[in-house]
CSV table of C-alpha atoms in Angstrom, one decimal:
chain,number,residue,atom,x,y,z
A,1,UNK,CA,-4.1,-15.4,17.7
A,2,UNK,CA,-0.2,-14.2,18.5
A,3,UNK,CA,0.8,-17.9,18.2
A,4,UNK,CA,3.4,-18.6,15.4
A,5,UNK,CA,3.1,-22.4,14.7
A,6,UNK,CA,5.4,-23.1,12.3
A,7,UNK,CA,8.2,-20.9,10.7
A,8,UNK,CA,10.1,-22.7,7.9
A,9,UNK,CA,12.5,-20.6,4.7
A,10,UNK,CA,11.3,-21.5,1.2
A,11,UNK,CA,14.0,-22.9,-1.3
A,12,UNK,CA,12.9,-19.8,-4.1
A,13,UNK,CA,16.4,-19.1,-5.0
A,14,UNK,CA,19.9,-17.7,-3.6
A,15,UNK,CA,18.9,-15.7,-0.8
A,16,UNK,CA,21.9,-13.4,-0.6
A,17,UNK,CA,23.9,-12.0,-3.7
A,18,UNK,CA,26.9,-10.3,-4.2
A,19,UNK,CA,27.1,-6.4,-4.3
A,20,UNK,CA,27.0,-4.9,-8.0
A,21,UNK,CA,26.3,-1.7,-9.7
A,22,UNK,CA,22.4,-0.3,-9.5
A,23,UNK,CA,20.0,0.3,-12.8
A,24,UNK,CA,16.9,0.9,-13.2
A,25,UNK,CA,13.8,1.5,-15.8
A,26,UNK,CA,11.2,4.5,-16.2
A,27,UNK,CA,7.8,3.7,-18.4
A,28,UNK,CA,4.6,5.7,-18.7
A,29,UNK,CA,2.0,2.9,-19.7
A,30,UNK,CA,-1.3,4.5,-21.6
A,31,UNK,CA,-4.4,2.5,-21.7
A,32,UNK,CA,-7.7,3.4,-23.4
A,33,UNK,CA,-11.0,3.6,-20.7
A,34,UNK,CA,-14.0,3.6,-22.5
A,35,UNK,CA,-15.8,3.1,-19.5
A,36,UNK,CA,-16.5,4.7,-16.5
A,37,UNK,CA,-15.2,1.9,-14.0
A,38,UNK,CA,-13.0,-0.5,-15.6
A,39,UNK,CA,-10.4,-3.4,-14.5
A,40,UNK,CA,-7.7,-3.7,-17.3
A,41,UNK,CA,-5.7,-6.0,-16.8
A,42,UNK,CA,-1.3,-5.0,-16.6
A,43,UNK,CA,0.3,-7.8,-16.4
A,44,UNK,CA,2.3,-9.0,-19.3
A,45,UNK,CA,3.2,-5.0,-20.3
A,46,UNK,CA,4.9,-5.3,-16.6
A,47,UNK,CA,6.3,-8.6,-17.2
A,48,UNK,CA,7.5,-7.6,-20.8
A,49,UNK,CA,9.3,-4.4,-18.8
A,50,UNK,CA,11.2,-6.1,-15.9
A,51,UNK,CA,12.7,-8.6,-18.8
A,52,UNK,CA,13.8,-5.6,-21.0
A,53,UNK,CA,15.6,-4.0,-17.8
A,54,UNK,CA,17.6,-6.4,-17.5
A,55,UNK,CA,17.4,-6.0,-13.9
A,56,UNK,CA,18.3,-9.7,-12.0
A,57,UNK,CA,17.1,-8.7,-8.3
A,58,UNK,CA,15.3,-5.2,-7.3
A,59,UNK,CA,11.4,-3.9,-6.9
A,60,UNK,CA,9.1,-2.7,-8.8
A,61,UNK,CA,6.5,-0.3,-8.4
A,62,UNK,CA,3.8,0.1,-10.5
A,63,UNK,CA,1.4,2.6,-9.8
A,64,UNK,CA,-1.8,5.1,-11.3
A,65,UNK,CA,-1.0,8.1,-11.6
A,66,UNK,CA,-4.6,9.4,-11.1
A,67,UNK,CA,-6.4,9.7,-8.3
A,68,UNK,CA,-9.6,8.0,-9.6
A,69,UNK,CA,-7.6,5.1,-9.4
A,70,UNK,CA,-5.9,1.7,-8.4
A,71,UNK,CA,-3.3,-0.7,-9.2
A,72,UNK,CA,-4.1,-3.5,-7.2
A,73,UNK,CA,-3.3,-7.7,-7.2
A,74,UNK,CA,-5.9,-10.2,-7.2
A,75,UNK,CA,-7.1,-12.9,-8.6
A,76,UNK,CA,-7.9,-13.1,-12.6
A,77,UNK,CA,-11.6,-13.9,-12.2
A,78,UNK,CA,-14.3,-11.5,-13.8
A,79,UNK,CA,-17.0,-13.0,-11.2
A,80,UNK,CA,-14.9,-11.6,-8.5
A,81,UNK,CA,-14.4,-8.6,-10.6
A,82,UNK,CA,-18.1,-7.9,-10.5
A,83,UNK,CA,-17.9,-8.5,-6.8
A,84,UNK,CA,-15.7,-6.0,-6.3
A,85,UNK,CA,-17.9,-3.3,-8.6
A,86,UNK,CA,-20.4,-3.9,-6.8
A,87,UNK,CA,-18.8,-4.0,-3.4
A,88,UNK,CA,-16.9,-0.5,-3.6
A,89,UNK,CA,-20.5,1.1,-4.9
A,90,UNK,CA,-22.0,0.0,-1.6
A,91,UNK,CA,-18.5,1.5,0.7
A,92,UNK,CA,-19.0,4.8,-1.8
A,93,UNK,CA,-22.0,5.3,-3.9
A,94,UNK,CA,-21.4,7.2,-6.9
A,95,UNK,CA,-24.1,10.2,-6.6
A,96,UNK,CA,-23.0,13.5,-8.6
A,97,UNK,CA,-25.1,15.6,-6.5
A,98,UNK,CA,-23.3,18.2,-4.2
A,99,UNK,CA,-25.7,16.7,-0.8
A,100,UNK,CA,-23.9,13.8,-0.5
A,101,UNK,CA,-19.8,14.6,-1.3
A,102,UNK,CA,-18.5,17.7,-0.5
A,103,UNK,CA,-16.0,16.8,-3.1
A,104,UNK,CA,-18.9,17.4,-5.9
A,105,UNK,CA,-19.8,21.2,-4.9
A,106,UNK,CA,-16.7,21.9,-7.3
A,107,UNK,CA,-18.5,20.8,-10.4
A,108,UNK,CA,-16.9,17.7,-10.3
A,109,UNK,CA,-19.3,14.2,-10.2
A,110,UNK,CA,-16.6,11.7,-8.6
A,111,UNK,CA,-16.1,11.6,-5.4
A,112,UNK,CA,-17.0,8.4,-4.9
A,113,UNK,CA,-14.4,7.2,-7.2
A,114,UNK,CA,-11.3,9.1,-4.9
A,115,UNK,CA,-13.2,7.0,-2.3
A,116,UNK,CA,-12.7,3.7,-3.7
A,117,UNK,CA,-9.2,4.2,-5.0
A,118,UNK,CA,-8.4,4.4,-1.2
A,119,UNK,CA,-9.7,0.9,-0.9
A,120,UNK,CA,-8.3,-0.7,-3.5
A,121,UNK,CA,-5.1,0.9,-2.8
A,122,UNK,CA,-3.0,3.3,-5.3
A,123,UNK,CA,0.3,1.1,-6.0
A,124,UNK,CA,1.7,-2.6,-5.7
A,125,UNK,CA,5.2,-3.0,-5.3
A,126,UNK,CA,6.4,-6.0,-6.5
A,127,UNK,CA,10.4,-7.8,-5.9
A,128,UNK,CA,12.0,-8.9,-9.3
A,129,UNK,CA,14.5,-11.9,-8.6
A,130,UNK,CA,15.9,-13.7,-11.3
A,131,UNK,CA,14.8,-11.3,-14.0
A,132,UNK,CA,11.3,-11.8,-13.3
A,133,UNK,CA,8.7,-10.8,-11.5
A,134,UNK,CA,8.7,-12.5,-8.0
A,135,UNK,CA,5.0,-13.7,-7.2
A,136,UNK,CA,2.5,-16.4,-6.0
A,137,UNK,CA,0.9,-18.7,-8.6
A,138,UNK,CA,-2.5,-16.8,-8.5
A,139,UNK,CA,-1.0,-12.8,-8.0
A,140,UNK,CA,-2.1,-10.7,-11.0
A,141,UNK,CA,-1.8,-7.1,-11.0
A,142,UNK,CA,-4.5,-4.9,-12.5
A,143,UNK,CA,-5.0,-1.0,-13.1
A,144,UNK,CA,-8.8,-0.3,-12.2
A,145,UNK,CA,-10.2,3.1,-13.0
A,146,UNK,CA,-13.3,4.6,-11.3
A,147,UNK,CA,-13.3,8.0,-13.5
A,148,UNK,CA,-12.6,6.8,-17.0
A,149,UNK,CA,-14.4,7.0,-20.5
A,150,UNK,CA,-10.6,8.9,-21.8
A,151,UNK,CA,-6.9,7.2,-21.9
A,152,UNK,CA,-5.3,7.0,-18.6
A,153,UNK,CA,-1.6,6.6,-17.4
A,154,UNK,CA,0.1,4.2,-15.2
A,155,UNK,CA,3.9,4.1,-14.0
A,156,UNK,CA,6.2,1.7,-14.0
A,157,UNK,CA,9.7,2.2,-12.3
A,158,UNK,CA,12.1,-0.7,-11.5
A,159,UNK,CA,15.3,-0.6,-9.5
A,160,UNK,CA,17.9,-3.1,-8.8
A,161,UNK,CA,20.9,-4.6,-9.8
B,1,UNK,CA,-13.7,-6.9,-18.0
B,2,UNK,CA,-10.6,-8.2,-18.7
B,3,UNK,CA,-10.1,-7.0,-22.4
B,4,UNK,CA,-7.4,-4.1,-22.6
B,5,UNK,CA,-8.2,-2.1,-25.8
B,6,UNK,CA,-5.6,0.0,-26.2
B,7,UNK,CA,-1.9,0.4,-24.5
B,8,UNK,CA,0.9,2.4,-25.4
B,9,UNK,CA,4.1,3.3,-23.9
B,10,UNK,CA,4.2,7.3,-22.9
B,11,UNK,CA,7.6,9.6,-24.1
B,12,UNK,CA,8.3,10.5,-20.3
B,13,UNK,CA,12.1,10.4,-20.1
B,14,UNK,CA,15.1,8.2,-21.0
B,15,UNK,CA,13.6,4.7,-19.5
B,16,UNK,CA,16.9,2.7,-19.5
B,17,UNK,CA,19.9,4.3,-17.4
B,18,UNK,CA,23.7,3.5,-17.1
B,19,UNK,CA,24.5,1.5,-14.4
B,20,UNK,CA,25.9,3.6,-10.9
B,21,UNK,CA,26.7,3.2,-7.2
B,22,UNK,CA,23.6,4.0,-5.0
B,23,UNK,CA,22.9,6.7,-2.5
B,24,UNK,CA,20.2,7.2,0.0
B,25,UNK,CA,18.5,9.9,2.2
B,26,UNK,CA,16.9,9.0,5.4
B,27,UNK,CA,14.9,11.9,7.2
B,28,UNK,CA,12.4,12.1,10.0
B,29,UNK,CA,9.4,14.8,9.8
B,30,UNK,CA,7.7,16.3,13.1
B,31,UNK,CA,4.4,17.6,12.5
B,32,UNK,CA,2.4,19.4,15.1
B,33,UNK,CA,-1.2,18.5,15.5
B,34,UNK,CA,-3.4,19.9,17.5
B,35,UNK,CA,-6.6,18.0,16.2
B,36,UNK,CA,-7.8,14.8,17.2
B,37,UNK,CA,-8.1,13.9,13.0
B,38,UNK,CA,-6.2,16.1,11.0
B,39,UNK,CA,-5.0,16.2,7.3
B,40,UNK,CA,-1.9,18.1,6.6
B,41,UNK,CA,0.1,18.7,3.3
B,42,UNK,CA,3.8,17.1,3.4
B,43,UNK,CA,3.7,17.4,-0.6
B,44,UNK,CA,6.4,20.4,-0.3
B,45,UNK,CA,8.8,18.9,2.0
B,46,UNK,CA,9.0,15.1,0.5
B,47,UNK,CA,9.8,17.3,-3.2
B,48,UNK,CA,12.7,19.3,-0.9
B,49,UNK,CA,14.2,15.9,0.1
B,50,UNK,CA,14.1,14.5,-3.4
B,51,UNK,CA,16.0,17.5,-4.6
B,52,UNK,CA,18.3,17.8,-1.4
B,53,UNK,CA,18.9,13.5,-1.8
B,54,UNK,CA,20.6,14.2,-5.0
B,55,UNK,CA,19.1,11.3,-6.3
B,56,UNK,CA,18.4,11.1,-10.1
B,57,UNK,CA,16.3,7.5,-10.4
B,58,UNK,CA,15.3,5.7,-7.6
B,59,UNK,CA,11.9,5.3,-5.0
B,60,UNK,CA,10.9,7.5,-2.3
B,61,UNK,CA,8.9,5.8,0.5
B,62,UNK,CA,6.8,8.2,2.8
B,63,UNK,CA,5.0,6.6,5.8
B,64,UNK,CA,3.3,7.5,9.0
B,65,UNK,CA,5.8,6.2,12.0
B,66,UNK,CA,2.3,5.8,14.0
B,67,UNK,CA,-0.5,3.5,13.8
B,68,UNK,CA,-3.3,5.8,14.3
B,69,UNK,CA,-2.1,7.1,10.9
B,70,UNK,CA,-1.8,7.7,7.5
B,71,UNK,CA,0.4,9.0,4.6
B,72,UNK,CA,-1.8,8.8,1.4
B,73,UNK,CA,-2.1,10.1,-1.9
B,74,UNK,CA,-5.0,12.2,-3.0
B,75,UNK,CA,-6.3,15.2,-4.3
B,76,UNK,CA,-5.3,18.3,-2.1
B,77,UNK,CA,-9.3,20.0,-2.1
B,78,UNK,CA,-10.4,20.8,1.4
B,79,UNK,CA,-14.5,19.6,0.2
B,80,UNK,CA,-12.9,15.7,-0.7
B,81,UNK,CA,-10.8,15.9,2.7
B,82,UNK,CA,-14.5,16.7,4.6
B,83,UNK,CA,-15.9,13.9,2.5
B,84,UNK,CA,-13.0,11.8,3.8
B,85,UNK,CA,-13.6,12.2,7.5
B,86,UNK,CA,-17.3,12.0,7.4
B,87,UNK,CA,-16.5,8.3,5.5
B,88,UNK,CA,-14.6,7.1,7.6
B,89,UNK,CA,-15.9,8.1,10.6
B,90,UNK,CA,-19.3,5.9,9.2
B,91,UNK,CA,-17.1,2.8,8.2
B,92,UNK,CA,-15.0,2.9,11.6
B,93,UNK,CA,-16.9,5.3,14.2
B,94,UNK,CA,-15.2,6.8,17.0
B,95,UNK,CA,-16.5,4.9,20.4
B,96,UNK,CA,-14.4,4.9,23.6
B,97,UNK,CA,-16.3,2.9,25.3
B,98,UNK,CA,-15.3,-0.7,26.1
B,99,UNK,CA,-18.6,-2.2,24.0
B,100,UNK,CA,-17.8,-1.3,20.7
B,101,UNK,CA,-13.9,-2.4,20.6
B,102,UNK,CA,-12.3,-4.5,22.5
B,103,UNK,CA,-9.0,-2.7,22.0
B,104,UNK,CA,-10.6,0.4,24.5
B,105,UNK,CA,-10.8,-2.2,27.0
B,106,UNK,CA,-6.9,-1.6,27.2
B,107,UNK,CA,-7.7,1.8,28.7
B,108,UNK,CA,-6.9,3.5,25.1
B,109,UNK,CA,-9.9,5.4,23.5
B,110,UNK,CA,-8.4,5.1,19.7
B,111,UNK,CA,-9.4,1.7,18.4
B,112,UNK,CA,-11.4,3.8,15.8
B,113,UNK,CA,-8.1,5.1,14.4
B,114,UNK,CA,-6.1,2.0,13.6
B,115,UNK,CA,-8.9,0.8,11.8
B,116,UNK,CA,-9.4,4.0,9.5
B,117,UNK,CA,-5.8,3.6,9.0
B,118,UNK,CA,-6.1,0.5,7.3
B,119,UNK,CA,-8.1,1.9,5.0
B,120,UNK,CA,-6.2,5.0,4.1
B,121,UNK,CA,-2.7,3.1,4.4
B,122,UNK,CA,0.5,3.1,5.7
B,123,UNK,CA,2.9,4.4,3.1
B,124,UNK,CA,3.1,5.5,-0.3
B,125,UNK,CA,6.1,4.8,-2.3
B,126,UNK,CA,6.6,6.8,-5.8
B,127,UNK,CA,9.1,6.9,-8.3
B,128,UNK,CA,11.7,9.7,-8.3
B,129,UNK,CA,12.7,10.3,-12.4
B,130,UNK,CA,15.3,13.2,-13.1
B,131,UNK,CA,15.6,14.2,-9.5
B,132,UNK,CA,12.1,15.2,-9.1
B,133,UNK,CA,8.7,13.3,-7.9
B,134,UNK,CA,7.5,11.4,-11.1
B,135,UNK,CA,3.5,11.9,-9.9
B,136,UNK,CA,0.4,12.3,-12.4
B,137,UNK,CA,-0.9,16.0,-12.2
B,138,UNK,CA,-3.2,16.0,-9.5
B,139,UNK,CA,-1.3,13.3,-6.9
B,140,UNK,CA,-0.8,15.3,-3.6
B,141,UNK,CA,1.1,13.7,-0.7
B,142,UNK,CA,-0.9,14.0,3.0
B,143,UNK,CA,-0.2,12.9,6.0
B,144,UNK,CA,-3.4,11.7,7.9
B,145,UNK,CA,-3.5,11.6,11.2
B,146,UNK,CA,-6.7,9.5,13.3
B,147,UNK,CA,-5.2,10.2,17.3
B,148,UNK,CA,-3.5,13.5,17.3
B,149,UNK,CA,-3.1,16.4,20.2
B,150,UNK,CA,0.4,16.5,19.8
B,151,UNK,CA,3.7,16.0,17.3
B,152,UNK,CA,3.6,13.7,15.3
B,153,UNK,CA,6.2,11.7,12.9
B,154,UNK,CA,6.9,11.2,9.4
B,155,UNK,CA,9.2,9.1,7.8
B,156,UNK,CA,10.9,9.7,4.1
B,157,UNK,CA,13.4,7.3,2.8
B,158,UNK,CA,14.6,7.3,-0.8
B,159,UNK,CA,17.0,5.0,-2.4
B,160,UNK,CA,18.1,5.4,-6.1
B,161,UNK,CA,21.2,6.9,-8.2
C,1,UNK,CA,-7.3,21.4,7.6
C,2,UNK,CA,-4.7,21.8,5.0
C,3,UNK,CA,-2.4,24.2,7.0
C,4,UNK,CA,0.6,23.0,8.8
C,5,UNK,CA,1.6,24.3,11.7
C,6,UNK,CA,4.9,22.7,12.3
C,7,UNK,CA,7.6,20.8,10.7
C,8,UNK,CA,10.9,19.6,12.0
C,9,UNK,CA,13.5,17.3,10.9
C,10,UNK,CA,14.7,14.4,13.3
C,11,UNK,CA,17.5,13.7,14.4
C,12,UNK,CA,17.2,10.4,13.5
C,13,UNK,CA,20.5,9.6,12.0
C,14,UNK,CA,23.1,10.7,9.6
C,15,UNK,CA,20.8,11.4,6.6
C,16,UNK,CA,23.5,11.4,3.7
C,17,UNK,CA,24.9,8.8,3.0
C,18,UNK,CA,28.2,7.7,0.3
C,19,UNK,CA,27.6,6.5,-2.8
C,20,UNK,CA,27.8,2.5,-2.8
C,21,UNK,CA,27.0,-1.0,-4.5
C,22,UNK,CA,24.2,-2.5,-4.3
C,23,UNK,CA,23.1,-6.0,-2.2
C,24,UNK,CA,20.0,-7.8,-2.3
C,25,UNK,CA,18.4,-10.6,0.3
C,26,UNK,CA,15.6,-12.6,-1.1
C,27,UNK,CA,13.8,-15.1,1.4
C,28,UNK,CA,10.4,-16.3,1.7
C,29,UNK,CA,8.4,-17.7,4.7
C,30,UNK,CA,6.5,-20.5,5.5
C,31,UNK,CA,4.0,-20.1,7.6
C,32,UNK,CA,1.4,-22.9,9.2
C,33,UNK,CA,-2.0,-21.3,9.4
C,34,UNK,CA,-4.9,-23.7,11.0
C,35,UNK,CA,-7.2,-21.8,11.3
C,36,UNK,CA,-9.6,-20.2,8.6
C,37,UNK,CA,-8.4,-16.3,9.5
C,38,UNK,CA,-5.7,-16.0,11.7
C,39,UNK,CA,-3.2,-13.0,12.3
C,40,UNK,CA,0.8,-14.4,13.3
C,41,UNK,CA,3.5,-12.0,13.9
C,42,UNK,CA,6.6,-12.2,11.6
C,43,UNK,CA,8.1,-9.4,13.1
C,44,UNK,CA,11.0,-11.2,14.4
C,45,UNK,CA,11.9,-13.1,11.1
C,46,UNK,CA,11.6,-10.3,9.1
C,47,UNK,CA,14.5,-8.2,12.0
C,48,UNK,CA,16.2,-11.1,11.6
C,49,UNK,CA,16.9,-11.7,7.8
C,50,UNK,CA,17.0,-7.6,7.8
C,51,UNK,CA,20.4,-8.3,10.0
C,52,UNK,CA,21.8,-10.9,8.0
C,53,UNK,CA,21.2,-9.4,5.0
C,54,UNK,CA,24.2,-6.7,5.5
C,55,UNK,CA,21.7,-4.0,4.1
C,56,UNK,CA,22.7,-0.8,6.3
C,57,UNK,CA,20.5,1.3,4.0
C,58,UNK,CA,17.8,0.4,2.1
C,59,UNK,CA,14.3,-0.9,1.9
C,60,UNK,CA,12.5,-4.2,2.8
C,61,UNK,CA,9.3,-5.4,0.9
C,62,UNK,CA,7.1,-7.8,2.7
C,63,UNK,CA,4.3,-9.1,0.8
C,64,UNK,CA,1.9,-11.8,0.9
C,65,UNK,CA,2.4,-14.2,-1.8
C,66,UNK,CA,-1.3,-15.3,-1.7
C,67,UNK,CA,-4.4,-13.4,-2.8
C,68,UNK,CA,-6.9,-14.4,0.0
C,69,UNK,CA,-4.3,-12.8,3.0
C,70,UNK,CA,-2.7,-9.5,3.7
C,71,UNK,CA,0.4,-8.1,5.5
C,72,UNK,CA,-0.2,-4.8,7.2
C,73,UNK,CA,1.4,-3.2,10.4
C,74,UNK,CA,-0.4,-2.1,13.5
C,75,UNK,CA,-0.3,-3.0,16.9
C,76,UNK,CA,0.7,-5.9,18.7
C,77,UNK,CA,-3.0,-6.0,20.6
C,78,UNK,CA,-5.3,-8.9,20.8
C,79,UNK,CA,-7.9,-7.2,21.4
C,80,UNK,CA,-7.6,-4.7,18.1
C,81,UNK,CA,-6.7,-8.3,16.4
C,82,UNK,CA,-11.1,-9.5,17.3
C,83,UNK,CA,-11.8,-6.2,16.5
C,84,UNK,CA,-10.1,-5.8,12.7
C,85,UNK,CA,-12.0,-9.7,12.5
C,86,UNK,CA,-15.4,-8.2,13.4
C,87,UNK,CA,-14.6,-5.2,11.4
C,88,UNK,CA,-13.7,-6.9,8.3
C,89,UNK,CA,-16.8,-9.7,8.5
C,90,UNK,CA,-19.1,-6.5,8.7
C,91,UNK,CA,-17.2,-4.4,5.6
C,92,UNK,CA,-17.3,-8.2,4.0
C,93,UNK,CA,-18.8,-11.3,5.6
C,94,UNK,CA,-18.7,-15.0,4.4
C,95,UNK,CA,-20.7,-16.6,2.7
C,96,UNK,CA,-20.1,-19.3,0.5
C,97,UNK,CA,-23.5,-19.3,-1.5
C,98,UNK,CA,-22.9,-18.2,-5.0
C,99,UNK,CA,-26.1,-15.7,-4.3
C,100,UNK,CA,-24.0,-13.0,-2.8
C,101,UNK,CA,-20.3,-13.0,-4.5
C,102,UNK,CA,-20.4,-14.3,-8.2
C,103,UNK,CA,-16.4,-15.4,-7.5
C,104,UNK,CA,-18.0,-18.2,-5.4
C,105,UNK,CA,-20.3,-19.1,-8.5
C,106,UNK,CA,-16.9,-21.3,-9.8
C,107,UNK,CA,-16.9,-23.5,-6.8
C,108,UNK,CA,-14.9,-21.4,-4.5
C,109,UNK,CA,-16.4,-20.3,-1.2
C,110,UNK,CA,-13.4,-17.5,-0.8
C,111,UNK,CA,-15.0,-14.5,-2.2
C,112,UNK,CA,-15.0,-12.4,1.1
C,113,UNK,CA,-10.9,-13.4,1.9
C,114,UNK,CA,-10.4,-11.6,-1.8
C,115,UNK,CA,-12.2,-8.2,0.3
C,116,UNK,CA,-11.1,-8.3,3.3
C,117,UNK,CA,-7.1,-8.3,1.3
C,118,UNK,CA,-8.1,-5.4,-0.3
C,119,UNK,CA,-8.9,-3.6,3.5
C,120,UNK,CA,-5.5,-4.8,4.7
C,121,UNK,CA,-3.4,-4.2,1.9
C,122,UNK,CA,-1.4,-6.9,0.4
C,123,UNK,CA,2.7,-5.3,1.6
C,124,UNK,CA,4.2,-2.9,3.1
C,125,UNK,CA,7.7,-1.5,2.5
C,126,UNK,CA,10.0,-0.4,5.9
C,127,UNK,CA,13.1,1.7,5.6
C,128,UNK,CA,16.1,0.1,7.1
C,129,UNK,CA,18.8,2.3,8.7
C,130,UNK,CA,21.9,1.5,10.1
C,131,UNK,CA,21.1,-2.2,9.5
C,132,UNK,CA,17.9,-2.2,11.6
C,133,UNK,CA,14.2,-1.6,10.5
C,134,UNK,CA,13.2,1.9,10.8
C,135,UNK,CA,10.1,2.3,12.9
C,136,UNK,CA,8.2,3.7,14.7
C,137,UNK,CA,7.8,2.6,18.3
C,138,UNK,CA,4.7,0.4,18.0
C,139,UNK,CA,4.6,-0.7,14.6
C,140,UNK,CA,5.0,-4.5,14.5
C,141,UNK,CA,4.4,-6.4,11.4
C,142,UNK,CA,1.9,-9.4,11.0
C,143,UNK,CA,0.8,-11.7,8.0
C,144,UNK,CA,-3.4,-11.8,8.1
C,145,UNK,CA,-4.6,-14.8,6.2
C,146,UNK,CA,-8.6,-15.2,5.5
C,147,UNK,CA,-8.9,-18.5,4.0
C,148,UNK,CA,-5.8,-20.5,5.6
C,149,UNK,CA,-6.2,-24.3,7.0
C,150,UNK,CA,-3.0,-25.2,4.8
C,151,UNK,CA,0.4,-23.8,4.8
C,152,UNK,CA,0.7,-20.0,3.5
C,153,UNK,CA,3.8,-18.2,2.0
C,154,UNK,CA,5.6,-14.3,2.6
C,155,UNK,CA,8.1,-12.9,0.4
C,156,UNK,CA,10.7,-11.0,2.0
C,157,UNK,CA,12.8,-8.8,-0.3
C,158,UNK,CA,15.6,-7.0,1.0
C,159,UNK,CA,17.5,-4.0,-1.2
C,160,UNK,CA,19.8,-1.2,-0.3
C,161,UNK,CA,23.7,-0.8,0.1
């Protein structure tokens, strides 16, 4: 499997730039859960923030900032969506009893959703070259909420230059 | 799935900053651990870094310099930490016999632990906004380790202005 | 679990460093995957444009620029390598019937590549210091692919000063 067949560089862009001054942009995103698990999709808010930084070539990190929750990248397809619904309920059942999660002895009831955040991952971090967002043609980025049914809050920070 | 009914952009901080030369920290944690699986709190000394870094904006990665490990972002309660173990201890059980993994027929007993490291992760990276950690109120940085008995290393890099 | 018995700083290198401009390297791969899933190290290439970048501080994303394929860091073993494929067929197996994944339901038979990603993580980010990648003696980073037979594509994203 260690085999590397073929190694070639793409032609995406000027590889190596000259050295400038650093900037960078904050943004609390809030989006409305009415459910209890939900995919929302981020996208164009994150796209719409990396143009306003004006940053040319840098990261950004986009991430939820509760623990009930992912950002992750996928594809933009609600049959695969369910997939994955159904999918993380089978890794980590949700069951509110205390006899199955430990977690739920403290009156909480979701465990199982601070188990599937770990699958799904808490944060993408995404390069920004040329003033936009630096992806494959099928890469979408998504918050996903396992907790919800109240307004939740994602980060997004960019640095570069 | 895919309808977002409500988004809105949160009054955190000054989102765009000045442009400014770049500084960095680079430091190396040792943790002792004297369990085989062991979760341990590095919340405290990542947040002394940030401070010490001087940085005001920038990123903060944190990740496990060994494979049989994690650094992840969760909440800190002892009952979901239990829940944890017992997890992933069912999706990747410990077996160091040759049968199970083919990686124990190396003469390493671990193969359990670089798989539950996928699943909890490498790394996290989070944003650092006016000097300090920019985390929801419950995100709690751990260090996880799968293969322990002895010290163990952390890394913490943060890049920013 | 949560008490920590130790903590040291390395000695790892100077860990302040002087305020400087910024440089960026942007590059991605092209990699020739025949097989369906296949794991190829892109350790080397990734060292490499990390040296001719110039970066002596700073951070290096590497990210899969495809949905159905991960990059991740762990060791350089074949046999963990069967083991993470046997793994992730059990956590997620093929099958291209639309009865068990609704994603395959619009023609695609992928559905299981789009789970196993989400087990492997689609990045990771690696300190560089003093020019080098920072890490830890047996990390070694690979590109996993789960639906290849065609030609597949990494991002590498260098920033730091």
């Amino acid at each position: 499997m260690e085999k590397i067949v073929f190694v070639a560089f793409g032609f995406c862009c000027d590889p190596l730039k000259e050295e400038s001054l650093m900037k960078t942009l904050t943004q609390e995103l809030w989006v409305d859960i009415p459910q209890r698990r939900q995919i929302v999709s981020i996208h164009r808010e994150v796209e719409e923030l990396v143009t306003q930084s004006g940053v040319v070539d840098g990261l950004v990190l986009v991430n939820a900032m509760h623990i009930t929750a992912s950002v992750f990248i996928n594809d933009n397809e609600q049959g695969l969506h369910r997939d994955y619904d159904k999918w993380l309920e089978e890794l980590a059942p949700f069951d509110p009893s205390p006899d199955q999660y430990h977690h739920n002895r403290t009156g909480e009831d979701n465990a199982d959703a601070h188990h599937k955040r770990q699958i799904m991952g808490r944060e993408v971090v995404v390069a920004i070259t040329e003033n936009r967002l630096h992806l494959g043609p099928w890469e979408h980025i998504f918050y996903y909420e396992f907790d919800g049914r109240r307004r939740k809050r994602i980060l997004v920070k960019i640095i570069g230059e």
